[in-house]
């Protein structure tokens, strides 16, 4: 007990300079060489038995390499294992000579084929992968056709596809096989009518159709084009009720039934021809089918027999099976369904979409174009990665094109015989207890790179450890790598303490920082006078420090990223990457975004802070302070100075020399001699201003090499004086003409008025009724009296 108290007291009173210097390796509190090398690739372990001074903790052996050297640890005594790459199989890519025949199994398109990669935590290892597209590579093509009634005219054009396609593909490869299959729909309601009569002939009217079916393998892959034609010519159209078809069932069976279809380990092409959409997982519920597709082969007598039992496959399931079997898909669909299948293409790697004519007359050209498109692209893909392992790609394509990130996995426009390279960087963030295997392959090709991953979990010096050594407090540990690796339940520099011992005030005092009340900063347990930091669920997040006062996850964040994604968190402070600063490393020191078009920082109107301009004064605006809505323009701003220097006039005539010396002035004779914006490599402004005498003067303003430059036309452009005689004559003539016009208008109005009055008189005259009898007041002078007695006898 006395020995332990002495050691603890020494640690508390003396401390170590190594502990105080804030090294990430020391703060990790590594208790063995194996723990030390897992902290970072920069950490090493000093195996010198006499390296530590009195009171220094065992974790002080773990430090960055330069610090260990400065602390007088010999290079030969620093344990710092490194990862490595060993190539196990490295057959060169095939370079075929003209007219040379090479067996399929001897063709190599990627190099190397097998490697063993030994990884140390945090240290990436880079593999160089070469890909060369082989000449005359064998091709298998399976034509999968929709035989619903709407494809009747298409079937006629496909009947001669075999021999014609054989003839065209012979220009690409001497080893070509073709097969044929057809599909319609699940044979249950509501997809097809299940009445006996309609099951015999699903087509309406007098059309003779074959019974509906889900998928049928008509012809397995063969080199006999005539056999293809004969069998296809015997096929009959069928029919179904709904518009979408059961093509996904057919694609799944074509992919997984390798032996029946006859797929070889060559380029595999699946041409999917239809004029309709597709059913997918979940649609089977309409027909009472709820069991998910099992992704197994169910062909009996070349017919898919489980369509009524299993649901349609999902798109993700289909993608997995197509990738597993290296099948490249060509969707030959009508223009109406192009948008649908283009979206599907985005989900299925190594696939293409072509526009099928209404009667499939262009199918051969479509297949050749799609094949050339697919084969000219190489995309690397890897399987599921072990936990903590990551992969980064960098591609070196044709014409010096280099790509990184997601685009680093692929190269385009690769012709036969072209060679491209990829750098594959593999890194592990933790040590795994067993070896792992990763397979990387180009999509659509059967060749692959097999990577055997091994992990450095311990130091080489640990293999020579002395178990139950007397150097480790009565055999309570293994003496290895110059220090004691304590047995379970024991801690301390020489395993002198037991975790089960009762805590005492003296021991706990050594676990309090600055004589505070918190033991181990509440982030650990005080065991034997030493803080043992707590472990977190996320192994990447750790507490560290003598009092567990540090951690690597409580730093400031920016954009929801620790240290803004531009630094690392050490002891609750961000250590920023180069060109970044700030508490959350969110302040970029790069001034490129602040450069204006004139190559000035913020147009000389502000400061560049954290990658953006902070303009001086509220009147300046814009990303580079280029806008000033309330400021006069460049022309108005320099008008008075240009006027006083060029023409000795204007408002600044008397103060010209004092206020207008901030630019160089050049005079030219006419406006054609002014510089033009297209002739300059710097911003240029053309100006046209008017003086107090209504004369115009022209000039340009520019900033070249931080110097203001004005080019001005030396002659003013003044308006000519007015000609009095034409003006007076014009005015008089105008007055006369206006008078004449008014007289004419008055005369015209009078004529119109008289004519209206005369017409009114004539109308009243015609309407008058004159009495043509005697005047009623006239009395004749003769009076005639008739004798009443007179009877005319």
Coordinates of C-alpha atoms in Angstrom, one line a residue, residues 4 64 77 175 206 248 250 277 295 316 366 414 442 486 494 513 518 534 555 561 585 604-605 657 666 757 789:
X4 CA 1.1 2.7 -4.3
X64 CA 3.4 10.8 -31.4
X77 CA 12.6 1.0 -29.4
X175 CA -18.6 -15.8 -79.9
X206 CA -62.3 -13.5 -84.1
X248 CA -40.7 -8.3 -63.3
X250 CA -40.0 -12.8 -66.0
X277 CA -45.8 -0.5 -67.7
X295 CA -35.9 -14.8 -55.7
X316 CA -34.5 -3.4 -55.0
X366 CA -31.7 -0.2 -80.6
X414 CA -14.0 3.4 -73.2
X442 CA -16.8 -3.7 -62.7
X486 CA -2.3 -6.0 -16.2
X494 CA 2.9 -2.1 -12.4
X513 CA -9.0 18.3 -10.8
X518 CA -16.1 16.3 -9.1
X534 CA -16.1 5.8 -19.0
X555 CA -16.8 20.8 -29.5
X561 CA -21.2 18.9 -38.2
X585 CA -13.8 25.8 -37.8
X604 CA -12.0 47.6 -52.1
X605 CA -15.2 48.4 -50.2
X657 CA -5.5 69.7 -58.8
X666 CA -5.4 59.9 -71.7
X757 CA -82.6 73.1 -92.9
X789 CA -144.6 72.8 -105.3

